[in-house]
PDB file of C-alpha atoms in Angstrom:
ATOM      1  CA  MET A   1       8.776  18.089   9.773  1.00 84.00           C
ATOM      2  CA  THR A   2       8.475  14.318  10.060  1.00 93.00           C
ATOM      3  CA  TRP A   3       4.706  14.502   9.562  1.00 96.00           C
ATOM      4  CA  ILE A   4       5.112  16.667   6.449  1.00 96.00           C
ATOM      5  CA  ALA A   5       7.576  14.131   5.037  1.00 97.00           C
ATOM      6  CA  ILE A   6       5.167  11.291   5.824  1.00 97.00           C
ATOM      7  CA  PHE A   7       2.144  12.898   4.157  1.00 98.00           C
ATOM      8  CA  ALA A   8       4.108  14.172   1.150  1.00 98.00           C
ATOM      9  CA  THR A   9       5.608  10.712   0.577  1.00 98.00           C
ATOM     10  CA  ALA A  10       2.163   9.124   0.926  1.00 98.00           C
ATOM     11  CA  ALA A  11       0.663  11.589  -1.572  1.00 98.00           C
ATOM     12  CA  ALA A  12       3.465  11.117  -4.097  1.00 97.00           C
ATOM     13  CA  CYS A  13       3.461   7.317  -3.874  1.00 97.00           C
ATOM     14  CA  PHE A  14      -0.340   7.135  -4.178  1.00 98.00           C
ATOM     15  CA  ALA A  15      -0.397   9.583  -7.105  1.00 97.00           C
ATOM     16  CA  LEU A  16       2.105   7.376  -8.970  1.00 96.00           C
ATOM     17  CA  LYS A  17      -0.009   4.269  -8.389  1.00 96.00           C
ATOM     18  CA  LEU A  18      -3.242   5.996  -9.425  1.00 96.00           C
ATOM     19  CA  ALA A  19      -1.617   7.543 -12.508  1.00 94.00           C
ATOM     20  CA  GLY A  20      -0.738   4.065 -13.737  1.00 91.00           C
ATOM     21  CA  TRP A  21      -4.363   2.971 -13.406  1.00 94.00           C
ATOM     22  CA  SER A  22      -5.867   6.128 -14.895  1.00 91.00           C
ATOM     23  CA  LEU A  23      -3.608   7.604 -17.573  1.00 85.00           C
ATOM     24  CA  PRO A  24      -3.918   6.295 -21.141  1.00 79.00           C
ATOM     25  CA  ALA A  25      -1.518   3.369 -21.532  1.00 72.00           C
ATOM     26  CA  ARG A  26       0.193   4.800 -24.635  1.00 77.00           C
ATOM     27  CA  LEU A  27       1.397   7.772 -22.559  1.00 76.00           C
ATOM     28  CA  LEU A  28       3.243   5.488 -20.178  1.00 71.00           C
ATOM     29  CA  GLU A  29       4.342   2.879 -22.660  1.00 74.00           C
ATOM     30  CA  ARG A  30       7.275   4.811 -24.044  1.00 81.00           C
ATOM     31  CA  LYS A  31      10.358   2.599 -24.174  1.00 84.00           C
ATOM     32  CA  ARG A  32      12.657   4.944 -22.271  1.00 85.00           C
ATOM     33  CA  LEU A  33      10.188   5.596 -19.495  1.00 82.00           C
ATOM     34  CA  GLN A  34       9.625   1.863 -19.126  1.00 81.00           C
ATOM     35  CA  ARG A  35      13.350   1.191 -19.021  1.00 86.00           C
ATOM     36  CA  ALA A  36      13.957   3.957 -16.487  1.00 86.00           C
ATOM     37  CA  ALA A  37      11.242   2.700 -14.151  1.00 81.00           C
ATOM     38  CA  ALA A  38      12.524  -0.863 -14.435  1.00 83.00           C
ATOM     39  CA  LEU A  39      16.111   0.123 -13.612  1.00 89.00           C
ATOM     40  CA  LEU A  40      15.485   2.729 -10.892  1.00 87.00           C
ATOM     41  CA  PRO A  41      14.716   0.213  -8.119  1.00 87.00           C
ATOM     42  CA  LEU A  42      18.010  -1.578  -8.848  1.00 91.00           C
ATOM     43  CA  VAL A  43      20.229   1.452  -8.348  1.00 93.00           C
ATOM     44  CA  LEU A  44      18.241   2.962  -5.490  1.00 90.00           C
ATOM     45  CA  LEU A  45      18.083  -0.273  -3.497  1.00 92.00           C
ATOM     46  CA  ALA A  46      21.802  -0.927  -4.104  1.00 95.00           C
ATOM     47  CA  ALA A  47      22.594   2.614  -2.954  1.00 94.00           C
ATOM     48  CA  LEU A  48      20.403   2.176   0.126  1.00 90.00           C
ATOM     49  CA  VAL A  49      22.215  -1.055   1.055  1.00 94.00           C
ATOM     50  CA  VAL A  50      25.535   0.805   0.949  1.00 95.00           C
ATOM     51  CA  VAL A  51      24.344   3.901   2.777  1.00 92.00           C
ATOM     52  CA  GLN A  52      22.545   2.017   5.538  1.00 90.00           C
ATOM     53  CA  THR A  53      25.411  -0.401   6.113  1.00 94.00           C
ATOM     54  CA  PHE A  54      28.595   1.603   5.593  1.00 95.00           C
ATOM     55  CA  SER A  55      27.813   5.204   6.462  1.00 89.00           C
ATOM     56  CA  ALA A  56      28.291   6.782   9.864  1.00 86.00           C
ATOM     57  CA  GLY A  57      27.184  10.357   9.462  1.00 79.00           C
ATOM     58  CA  ARG A  58      29.357  11.673   6.662  1.00 83.00           C
ATOM     59  CA  SER A  59      32.045   9.035   6.742  1.00 89.00           C
ATOM     60  CA  ILE A  60      32.342   5.459   5.553  1.00 92.00           C
ATOM     61  CA  ALA A  61      32.568   2.951   8.399  1.00 92.00           C
ATOM     62  CA  VAL A  62      32.905  -0.827   8.461  1.00 95.00           C
ATOM     63  CA  ASP A  63      31.409  -2.126  11.718  1.00 94.00           C
ATOM     64  CA  ALA A  64      29.034  -4.777  13.064  1.00 94.00           C
ATOM     65  CA  ARG A  65      26.469  -3.794  10.415  1.00 94.00           C
ATOM     66  CA  ALA A  66      28.811  -5.122   7.687  1.00 97.00           C
ATOM     67  CA  ALA A  67      28.882  -8.528   9.392  1.00 97.00           C
ATOM     68  CA  GLY A  68      25.092  -8.397   9.531  1.00 96.00           C
ATOM     69  CA  LEU A  69      24.903  -7.626   5.811  1.00 97.00           C
ATOM     70  CA  ALA A  70      27.278 -10.484   4.942  1.00 98.00           C
ATOM     71  CA  ALA A  71      25.065 -12.884   6.892  1.00 98.00           C
ATOM     72  CA  ALA A  72      21.997 -11.450   5.155  1.00 97.00           C
ATOM     73  CA  GLY A  73      23.693 -12.031   1.796  1.00 97.00           C
ATOM     74  CA  LEU A  74      24.126 -15.716   2.613  1.00 97.00           C
ATOM     75  CA  ALA A  75      20.493 -15.936   3.727  1.00 97.00           C
ATOM     76  CA  VAL A  76      19.317 -14.293   0.479  1.00 95.00           C
ATOM     77  CA  LEU A  77      21.396 -16.712  -1.611  1.00 94.00           C
ATOM     78  CA  ARG A  78      19.744 -19.600   0.247  1.00 95.00           C
ATOM     79  CA  ARG A  79      16.365 -18.053  -0.668  1.00 92.00           C
ATOM     80  CA  ALA A  80      15.365 -17.394   2.925  1.00 92.00           C
ATOM     81  CA  PRO A  81      12.136 -15.385   3.392  1.00 86.00           C
ATOM     82  CA  PHE A  82      12.441 -11.600   3.872  1.00 83.00           C
ATOM     83  CA  ILE A  83      11.770 -11.655   7.602  1.00 85.00           C
ATOM     84  CA  VAL A  84      14.425 -14.352   8.137  1.00 91.00           C
ATOM     85  CA  VAL A  85      17.020 -12.361   6.154  1.00 92.00           C
ATOM     86  CA  VAL A  86      16.362  -9.298   8.302  1.00 89.00           C
ATOM     87  CA  ALA A  87      16.429 -11.271  11.564  1.00 92.00           C
ATOM     88  CA  VAL A  88      19.694 -13.032  10.616  1.00 95.00           C
ATOM     89  CA  ALA A  89      21.340  -9.656   9.925  1.00 95.00           C
ATOM     90  CA  ALA A  90      20.164  -8.147  13.207  1.00 92.00           C
ATOM     91  CA  ALA A  91      21.226 -11.189  15.253  1.00 95.00           C
ATOM     92  CA  THR A  92      24.660 -11.299  13.601  1.00 96.00           C
ATOM     93  CA  ALA A  93      25.301  -7.607  14.236  1.00 95.00           C
ATOM     94  CA  ALA A  94      24.152  -7.992  17.846  1.00 93.00           C
ATOM     95  CA  LEU A  95      26.483 -10.977  18.362  1.00 95.00           C
ATOM     96  CA  VAL A  96      29.452  -9.144  16.838  1.00 95.00           C
ATOM     97  CA  ARG A  97      28.756  -6.163  19.105  1.00 92.00           C
ATOM     98  CA  ALA A  98      28.406  -8.331  22.190  1.00 92.00           C
ATOM     99  CA  ALA A  99      31.704 -10.068  21.361  1.00 91.00           C
ATOM    100  CA  THR A 100      33.760  -6.924  20.737  1.00 85.00           C
TER     101      THR A 100
ATOM    102  CA  MET B   1      -7.606 -29.412 -12.512  1.00 53.00           C
ATOM    103  CA  GLN B   2     -11.215 -28.501 -11.693  1.00 58.00           C
ATOM    104  CA  PRO B   3     -11.878 -24.743 -12.005  1.00 71.00           C
ATOM    105  CA  ASN B   4     -13.040 -24.632  -8.391  1.00 85.00           C
ATOM    106  CA  SER B   5     -10.037 -26.392  -6.892  1.00 87.00           C
ATOM    107  CA  GLU B   6      -7.773 -24.278  -9.110  1.00 89.00           C
ATOM    108  CA  ARG B   7      -9.356 -21.165  -7.645  1.00 92.00           C
ATOM    109  CA  ARG B   8      -8.915 -22.508  -4.105  1.00 93.00           C
ATOM    110  CA  LYS B   9      -5.232 -23.174  -4.796  1.00 89.00           C
ATOM    111  CA  VAL B  10      -4.704 -19.617  -6.054  1.00 91.00           C
ATOM    112  CA  ILE B  11      -6.396 -18.218  -2.938  1.00 93.00           C
ATOM    113  CA  ARG B  12      -4.281 -20.436  -0.672  1.00 90.00           C
ATOM    114  CA  ASP B  13      -1.030 -19.417  -2.409  1.00 88.00           C
ATOM    115  CA  CYS B  14      -1.915 -15.722  -2.280  1.00 91.00           C
ATOM    116  CA  VAL B  15      -2.842 -15.797   1.415  1.00 91.00           C
ATOM    117  CA  THR B  16       0.372 -17.670   2.282  1.00 87.00           C
ATOM    118  CA  LEU B  17       2.586 -15.301   0.321  1.00 84.00           C
ATOM    119  CA  GLY B  18       0.687 -12.242   1.480  1.00 89.00           C
ATOM    120  CA  ALA B  19       0.984 -13.158   5.159  1.00 88.00           C
ATOM    121  CA  ALA B  20       4.710 -13.913   4.831  1.00 83.00           C
ATOM    122  CA  VAL B  21       5.341 -10.578   3.105  1.00 84.00           C
ATOM    123  CA  GLY B  22       3.142  -8.680   5.541  1.00 88.00           C
ATOM    124  CA  ALA B  23       5.004 -10.137   8.507  1.00 85.00           C
ATOM    125  CA  SER B  24       8.066  -8.143   7.455  1.00 83.00           C
ATOM    126  CA  GLY B  25       6.115  -5.112   8.652  1.00 90.00           C
ATOM    127  CA  LEU B  26       7.496  -6.170  12.048  1.00 90.00           C
ATOM    128  CA  SER B  27      10.951  -5.086  10.929  1.00 89.00           C
ATOM    129  CA  PHE B  28       9.593  -1.872   9.423  1.00 93.00           C
ATOM    130  CA  GLY B  29       7.829  -0.891  12.646  1.00 95.00           C
ATOM    131  CA  ALA B  30      10.902  -1.663  14.731  1.00 93.00           C
ATOM    132  CA  VAL B  31      13.288   0.124  12.379  1.00 91.00           C
ATOM    133  CA  SER B  32      11.040   3.222  12.281  1.00 95.00           C
ATOM    134  CA  VAL B  33      11.017   3.566  16.051  1.00 94.00           C
ATOM    135  CA  ALA B  34      14.789   2.993  16.127  1.00 90.00           C
ATOM    136  CA  ALA B  35      15.093   5.844  13.591  1.00 91.00           C
ATOM    137  CA  GLY B  36      13.236   8.191  15.928  1.00 93.00           C
ATOM    138  CA  LEU B  37       9.670   8.018  14.577  1.00 95.00           C
ATOM    139  CA  SER B  38       6.713   7.523  16.895  1.00 96.00           C
ATOM    140  CA  THR B  39       4.587   4.383  16.808  1.00 96.00           C
ATOM    141  CA  LEU B  40       1.753   6.428  15.282  1.00 97.00           C
ATOM    142  CA  GLN B  41       4.034   7.782  12.546  1.00 97.00           C
ATOM    143  CA  ALA B  42       5.213   4.272  11.663  1.00 97.00           C
ATOM    144  CA  CYS B  43       1.603   3.064  11.446  1.00 98.00           C
ATOM    145  CA  VAL B  44       0.455   6.017   9.318  1.00 98.00           C
ATOM    146  CA  LEU B  45       3.324   5.342   6.891  1.00 98.00           C
ATOM    147  CA  SER B  46       2.285   1.709   6.496  1.00 98.00           C
ATOM    148  CA  LEU B  47      -1.379   2.652   6.014  1.00 98.00           C
ATOM    149  CA  LEU B  48      -0.880   5.520   3.565  1.00 98.00           C
ATOM    150  CA  VAL B  49       2.355   4.767   1.703  1.00 97.00           C
ATOM    151  CA  PHE B  50       1.949   0.972   1.701  1.00 97.00           C
ATOM    152  CA  SER B  51       5.099   0.228  -0.294  1.00 94.00           C
ATOM    153  CA  GLY B  52       7.926  -1.344   1.705  1.00 91.00           C
ATOM    154  CA  GLY B  53      10.908  -0.008  -0.258  1.00 91.00           C
ATOM    155  CA  SER B  54       9.646   3.591  -0.198  1.00 95.00           C
ATOM    156  CA  GLN B  55       8.833   3.396   3.522  1.00 96.00           C
ATOM    157  CA  PHE B  56      12.255   2.015   4.494  1.00 93.00           C
ATOM    158  CA  ALA B  57      13.920   4.630   2.260  1.00 93.00           C
ATOM    159  CA  LEU B  58      12.122   7.564   3.909  1.00 95.00           C
ATOM    160  CA  VAL B  59      12.749   6.275   7.423  1.00 94.00           C
ATOM    161  CA  GLY B  60      16.416   5.654   6.606  1.00 91.00           C
ATOM    162  CA  VAL B  61      16.927   9.257   5.495  1.00 92.00           C
ATOM    163  CA  LEU B  62      15.030  10.739   8.440  1.00 93.00           C
ATOM    164  CA  GLY B  63      16.912   8.492  10.879  1.00 90.00           C
ATOM    165  CA  ALA B  64      20.259   9.650   9.468  1.00 88.00           C
ATOM    166  CA  GLY B  65      19.251  13.287   9.954  1.00 89.00           C
ATOM    167  CA  GLY B  66      18.601  13.954   6.258  1.00 90.00           C
ATOM    168  CA  SER B  67      16.154  16.598   5.024  1.00 93.00           C
ATOM    169  CA  ALA B  68      12.479  15.861   4.403  1.00 94.00           C
ATOM    170  CA  ALA B  69      12.913  16.785   0.727  1.00 95.00           C
ATOM    171  CA  THR B  70      15.629  14.207   0.035  1.00 94.00           C
ATOM    172  CA  GLY B  71      13.627  11.588   1.928  1.00 94.00           C
ATOM    173  CA  ILE B  72      10.478  12.307  -0.088  1.00 96.00           C
ATOM    174  CA  ALA B  73      12.429  12.321  -3.375  1.00 94.00           C
ATOM    175  CA  GLY B  74      14.131   8.989  -2.687  1.00 93.00           C
ATOM    176  CA  ALA B  75      10.913   7.317  -1.570  1.00 95.00           C
ATOM    177  CA  SER B  76       9.001   8.614  -4.614  1.00 94.00           C
ATOM    178  CA  LEU B  77      11.662   7.544  -7.111  1.00 91.00           C
ATOM    179  CA  LEU B  78      11.532   4.087  -5.566  1.00 89.00           C
ATOM    180  CA  GLY B  79       7.718   4.125  -5.748  1.00 91.00           C
ATOM    181  CA  SER B  80       7.691   4.937  -9.463  1.00 89.00           C
ATOM    182  CA  ARG B  81       7.805   1.244 -10.368  1.00 87.00           C
ATOM    183  CA  ASN B  82       4.314   0.850  -8.912  1.00 92.00           C
ATOM    184  CA  MET B  83       3.077   3.133 -11.703  1.00 90.00           C
ATOM    185  CA  LEU B  84       4.305   0.695 -14.327  1.00 85.00           C
ATOM    186  CA  TYR B  85       2.766  -2.196 -12.425  1.00 89.00           C
ATOM    187  CA  ALA B  86      -0.545  -0.329 -12.485  1.00 92.00           C
ATOM    188  CA  VAL B  87      -0.333   0.162 -16.266  1.00 88.00           C
ATOM    189  CA  ARG B  88       0.179  -3.578 -16.686  1.00 85.00           C
ATOM    190  CA  LEU B  89      -2.637  -4.447 -14.257  1.00 91.00           C
ATOM    191  CA  ALA B  90      -5.086  -1.985 -15.833  1.00 90.00           C
ATOM    192  CA  THR B  91      -4.855  -3.910 -19.122  1.00 86.00           C
ATOM    193  CA  LEU B  92      -4.984  -7.334 -17.436  1.00 87.00           C
ATOM    194  CA  LEU B  93      -7.714  -6.982 -14.799  1.00 91.00           C
ATOM    195  CA  ARG B  94     -11.288  -5.763 -14.957  1.00 86.00           C
ATOM    196  CA  VAL B  95     -11.567  -3.206 -12.166  1.00 91.00           C
ATOM    197  CA  PRO B  96     -14.648  -0.938 -12.063  1.00 91.00           C
ATOM    198  CA  ARG B  97     -13.956   2.790 -11.763  1.00 89.00           C
ATOM    199  CA  SER B  98     -15.354   2.899  -8.220  1.00 91.00           C
ATOM    200  CA  ARG B  99     -12.689   0.458  -7.025  1.00 94.00           C
ATOM    201  CA  ARG B 100      -9.735   2.081  -8.819  1.00 95.00           C
ATOM    202  CA  VAL B 101      -8.640   4.045  -5.750  1.00 96.00           C
ATOM    203  CA  VAL B 102      -8.469   0.922  -3.600  1.00 97.00           C
ATOM    204  CA  ALA B 103      -6.814  -1.079  -6.374  1.00 97.00           C
ATOM    205  CA  ALA B 104      -4.238   1.711  -6.784  1.00 97.00           C
ATOM    206  CA  GLN B 105      -3.293   1.617  -3.107  1.00 98.00           C
ATOM    207  CA  LEU B 106      -2.853  -2.175  -3.291  1.00 98.00           C
ATOM    208  CA  THR B 107      -0.592  -1.955  -6.371  1.00 97.00           C
ATOM    209  CA  ILE B 108       2.792  -3.221  -5.152  1.00 94.00           C
ATOM    210  CA  ASP B 109       5.443  -5.811  -6.119  1.00 89.00           C
ATOM    211  CA  GLU B 110       3.641  -8.803  -4.646  1.00 90.00           C
ATOM    212  CA  THR B 111       0.058  -8.141  -5.806  1.00 93.00           C
ATOM    213  CA  THR B 112       1.352  -7.514  -9.339  1.00 93.00           C
ATOM    214  CA  ALA B 113       3.472 -10.655  -9.337  1.00 88.00           C
ATOM    215  CA  MET B 114       0.594 -12.847  -8.121  1.00 90.00           C
ATOM    216  CA  ALA B 115      -1.940 -11.289 -10.520  1.00 92.00           C
ATOM    217  CA  ILE B 116       0.159 -11.633 -13.677  1.00 87.00           C
ATOM    218  CA  THR B 117       1.291 -15.176 -12.895  1.00 86.00           C
ATOM    219  CA  ALA B 118      -2.189 -16.449 -11.930  1.00 89.00           C
ATOM    220  CA  PRO B 119      -3.878 -18.948 -14.291  1.00 89.00           C
ATOM    221  CA  GLU B 120      -6.176 -17.543 -16.997  1.00 87.00           C
ATOM    222  CA  GLY B 121      -9.228 -15.829 -15.502  1.00 90.00           C
ATOM    223  CA  LEU B 122      -7.977 -15.847 -11.902  1.00 94.00           C
ATOM    224  CA  GLY B 123      -5.922 -12.641 -12.067  1.00 94.00           C
ATOM    225  CA  ASN B 124      -8.607 -10.604 -10.320  1.00 95.00           C
ATOM    226  CA  THR B 125      -8.876 -13.136  -7.482  1.00 96.00           C
ATOM    227  CA  ALA B 126      -5.095 -13.288  -7.059  1.00 95.00           C
ATOM    228  CA  PHE B 127      -4.757  -9.489  -7.012  1.00 97.00           C
ATOM    229  CA  TRP B 128      -7.468  -8.830  -4.421  1.00 97.00           C
ATOM    230  CA  VAL B 129      -6.679 -11.767  -2.129  1.00 97.00           C
ATOM    231  CA  THR B 130      -2.964 -10.931  -2.068  1.00 95.00           C
ATOM    232  CA  GLY B 131      -3.656  -7.212  -1.671  1.00 97.00           C
ATOM    233  CA  VAL B 132      -6.065  -7.548   1.251  1.00 97.00           C
ATOM    234  CA  THR B 133      -3.827 -10.126   2.992  1.00 96.00           C
ATOM    235  CA  VAL B 134      -0.645  -8.059   2.660  1.00 95.00           C
ATOM    236  CA  PHE B 135      -2.418  -4.840   3.658  1.00 97.00           C
ATOM    237  CA  THR B 136      -3.887  -6.372   6.814  1.00 97.00           C
ATOM    238  CA  THR B 137      -0.772  -8.203   7.989  1.00 96.00           C
ATOM    239  CA  TRP B 138       1.665  -5.428   6.988  1.00 96.00           C
ATOM    240  CA  ASN B 139      -0.207  -2.856   9.068  1.00 97.00           C
ATOM    241  CA  LEU B 140      -0.729  -5.135  12.077  1.00 97.00           C
ATOM    242  CA  ALA B 141       2.924  -6.193  11.980  1.00 95.00           C
ATOM    243  CA  THR B 142       4.078  -2.554  11.760  1.00 97.00           C
ATOM    244  CA  LEU B 143       2.180  -1.783  14.968  1.00 97.00           C
ATOM    245  CA  LEU B 144       3.603  -4.829  16.772  1.00 96.00           C
ATOM    246  CA  GLY B 145       7.143  -4.097  15.566  1.00 94.00           C
ATOM    247  CA  ALA B 146       6.958  -0.467  16.654  1.00 95.00           C
ATOM    248  CA  LEU B 147       5.620  -1.396  20.096  1.00 95.00           C
ATOM    249  CA  GLY B 148       8.304  -4.090  20.442  1.00 92.00           C
ATOM    250  CA  ALA B 149      11.158  -1.751  19.514  1.00 88.00           C
ATOM    251  CA  ALA B 150      10.029   0.766  22.110  1.00 82.00           C
ATOM    252  CA  VAL B 151      10.764  -1.881  24.766  1.00 82.00           C
ATOM    253  CA  PHE B 152      14.200  -3.118  23.599  1.00 76.00           C
ATOM    254  CA  ASP B 153      17.539  -1.343  23.130  1.00 73.00           C
ATOM    255  CA  THR B 154      17.345  -1.456  19.332  1.00 71.00           C
ATOM    256  CA  ASN B 155      21.074  -1.086  18.637  1.00 71.00           C
ATOM    257  CA  ALA B 156      21.955  -3.902  21.036  1.00 75.00           C
ATOM    258  CA  ILE B 157      19.649  -6.238  19.105  1.00 79.00           C
ATOM    259  CA  GLY B 158      21.241  -5.180  15.798  1.00 85.00           C
ATOM    260  CA  LEU B 159      18.258  -3.376  14.289  1.00 82.00           C
ATOM    261  CA  ASP B 160      20.494  -0.844  12.547  1.00 83.00           C
ATOM    262  CA  ALA B 161      21.961  -3.737  10.562  1.00 89.00           C
ATOM    263  CA  ALA B 162      18.459  -4.914   9.689  1.00 87.00           C
ATOM    264  CA  VAL B 163      17.798  -1.948   7.390  1.00 85.00           C
ATOM    265  CA  GLY B 164      20.642  -2.684   4.976  1.00 90.00           C
ATOM    266  CA  ALA B 165      19.604  -6.339   5.010  1.00 92.00           C
ATOM    267  CA  ALA B 166      16.001  -5.381   4.191  1.00 87.00           C
ATOM    268  CA  PHE B 167      17.156  -3.431   1.132  1.00 88.00           C
ATOM    269  CA  LEU B 168      19.393  -6.314   0.064  1.00 93.00           C
ATOM    270  CA  ALA B 169      16.468  -8.731   0.315  1.00 91.00           C
ATOM    271  CA  LEU B 170      14.372  -6.367  -1.843  1.00 86.00           C
ATOM    272  CA  LEU B 171      17.223  -5.821  -4.333  1.00 92.00           C
ATOM    273  CA  VAL B 172      18.340  -9.352  -5.175  1.00 92.00           C
ATOM    274  CA  PRO B 173      15.055 -10.579  -6.759  1.00 87.00           C
ATOM    275  CA  GLN B 174      15.063  -7.459  -8.984  1.00 87.00           C
ATOM    276  CA  ILE B 175      18.443  -8.381 -10.534  1.00 91.00           C
ATOM    277  CA  ARG B 176      17.578 -10.584 -13.483  1.00 88.00           C
ATOM    278  CA  ASP B 177      20.715 -10.381 -15.643  1.00 92.00           C
ATOM    279  CA  TRP B 178      24.323  -9.199 -15.826  1.00 93.00           C
ATOM    280  CA  SER B 179      23.507  -5.725 -17.077  1.00 91.00           C
ATOM    281  CA  GLY B 180      21.088  -5.279 -14.174  1.00 92.00           C
ATOM    282  CA  GLY B 181      23.814  -6.388 -11.760  1.00 95.00           C
ATOM    283  CA  ARG B 182      26.332  -3.971 -13.302  1.00 95.00           C
ATOM    284  CA  ILE B 183      23.921  -1.051 -13.043  1.00 95.00           C
ATOM    285  CA  ALA B 184      23.169  -1.909  -9.396  1.00 96.00           C
ATOM    286  CA  ILE B 185      26.903  -1.965  -8.601  1.00 97.00           C
ATOM    287  CA  ALA B 186      27.362   1.390 -10.350  1.00 97.00           C
ATOM    288  CA  GLY B 187      24.582   2.848  -8.188  1.00 96.00           C
ATOM    289  CA  ALA B 188      26.183   1.454  -5.040  1.00 97.00           C
ATOM    290  CA  LEU B 189      29.584   2.959  -5.967  1.00 97.00           C
ATOM    291  CA  ILE B 190      28.094   6.396  -6.699  1.00 97.00           C
ATOM    292  CA  ALA B 191      26.319   6.352  -3.336  1.00 95.00           C
ATOM    293  CA  ALA B 192      29.493   5.319  -1.483  1.00 96.00           C
ATOM    294  CA  ALA B 193      31.468   8.090  -3.180  1.00 97.00           C
ATOM    295  CA  ALA B 194      28.786  10.646  -2.305  1.00 95.00           C
ATOM    296  CA  VAL B 195      28.466   9.773   1.397  1.00 93.00           C
ATOM    297  CA  PRO B 196      31.461  11.834   2.603  1.00 94.00           C
ATOM    298  CA  VAL B 197      30.602  14.902   0.516  1.00 92.00           C
ATOM    299  CA  THR B 198      26.772  15.232   0.592  1.00 90.00           C
ATOM    300  CA  PRO B 199      24.083  15.367   3.317  1.00 85.00           C
ATOM    301  CA  ALA B 200      22.077  12.264   4.282  1.00 84.00           C
ATOM    302  CA  GLY B 201      19.628  11.153   1.581  1.00 85.00           C
ATOM    303  CA  VAL B 202      21.463  12.806  -1.306  1.00 90.00           C
ATOM    304  CA  PRO B 203      23.784   9.839  -2.075  1.00 92.00           C
ATOM    305  CA  VAL B 204      20.749   7.668  -2.846  1.00 90.00           C
ATOM    306  CA  ILE B 205      19.274  10.222  -5.240  1.00 90.00           C
ATOM    307  CA  LEU B 206      22.623  10.727  -6.999  1.00 94.00           C
ATOM    308  CA  ALA B 207      22.826   6.957  -7.472  1.00 94.00           C
ATOM    309  CA  ALA B 208      19.813   7.229  -9.797  1.00 92.00           C
ATOM    310  CA  LEU B 209      22.232   8.722 -12.360  1.00 94.00           C
ATOM    311  CA  ALA B 210      23.644   5.230 -12.869  1.00 95.00           C
ATOM    312  CA  ILE B 211      20.658   4.351 -15.079  1.00 93.00           C
ATOM    313  CA  VAL B 212      21.199   7.242 -17.515  1.00 93.00           C
ATOM    314  CA  PRO B 213      23.504   5.468 -20.017  1.00 92.00           C
ATOM    315  CA  ALA B 214      21.218   2.410 -20.191  1.00 91.00           C
ATOM    316  CA  VAL B 215      18.085   4.541 -20.618  1.00 90.00           C
ATOM    317  CA  LEU B 216      19.532   6.742 -23.362  1.00 90.00           C
ATOM    318  CA  ARG B 217      20.961   3.820 -25.358  1.00 83.00           C
ATOM    319  CA  ARG B 218      18.901   2.983 -28.439  1.00 67.00           C
TER     320      ARG B 218
END
């Protein structure tokens, strides 16, 4: 199951990249398609932040992960590099867990 | 500036940025293992998908016990922006047909950003140098991260909190104005509302509906 998901995702993601290089530009330069592809990452990434931080199975939970996200938010605002943002979040959550 | 020193500066910038971005493969490898994937599976994802957002999205769904279909759908929707990058790059760079397949695989946020902001005539250099650097470091770092996570108790070191943070770090640079921010918040609210009533992975796909009003507007 996991392998199928891995190869299907790889195929889909590669096909999208190759389509952009190969298809005639006018086909992909429609305004609405452009707008949709520009906005999709925004909503999906925002949704992923929420789901990864506040979901516990099928319920909403506020736990050490929320503290980690808050710390990550501060790091992002200070323009810290990606790896630092991630490390700050993990360390904060670990500290909160160790303290409670 | 002399053309030669200008070219050297572009190469230096691209290698620096590429290595920094690739290093975040450490977190991807670790998070994948924490989500229940094997080291090999994490490495194959980095080699074949090679798009951070899509990889984290798939692993997140699988780790939460979601179905393969929702994981694939979420990862592909997130990967659709690479298609638009490719359209832009195809008009900007001169890439022979024989190298299209490799260029396609290297088409991601960072290679596009470096190629389109490079000085006149250095777009090709910027694209390939960034692409090869990110690809090499991202895959090496994934392996190291996965091996590292197999040794530590990943929840005790807060790795579950790292995933949300990774998405936040990817999200913030994409928000360029108020309307973008509003749409992102709408997506987040839809996902939160869907968590209690839908299986893992589905809330993220439903959140895509938040773009509909903005896309249909004239």
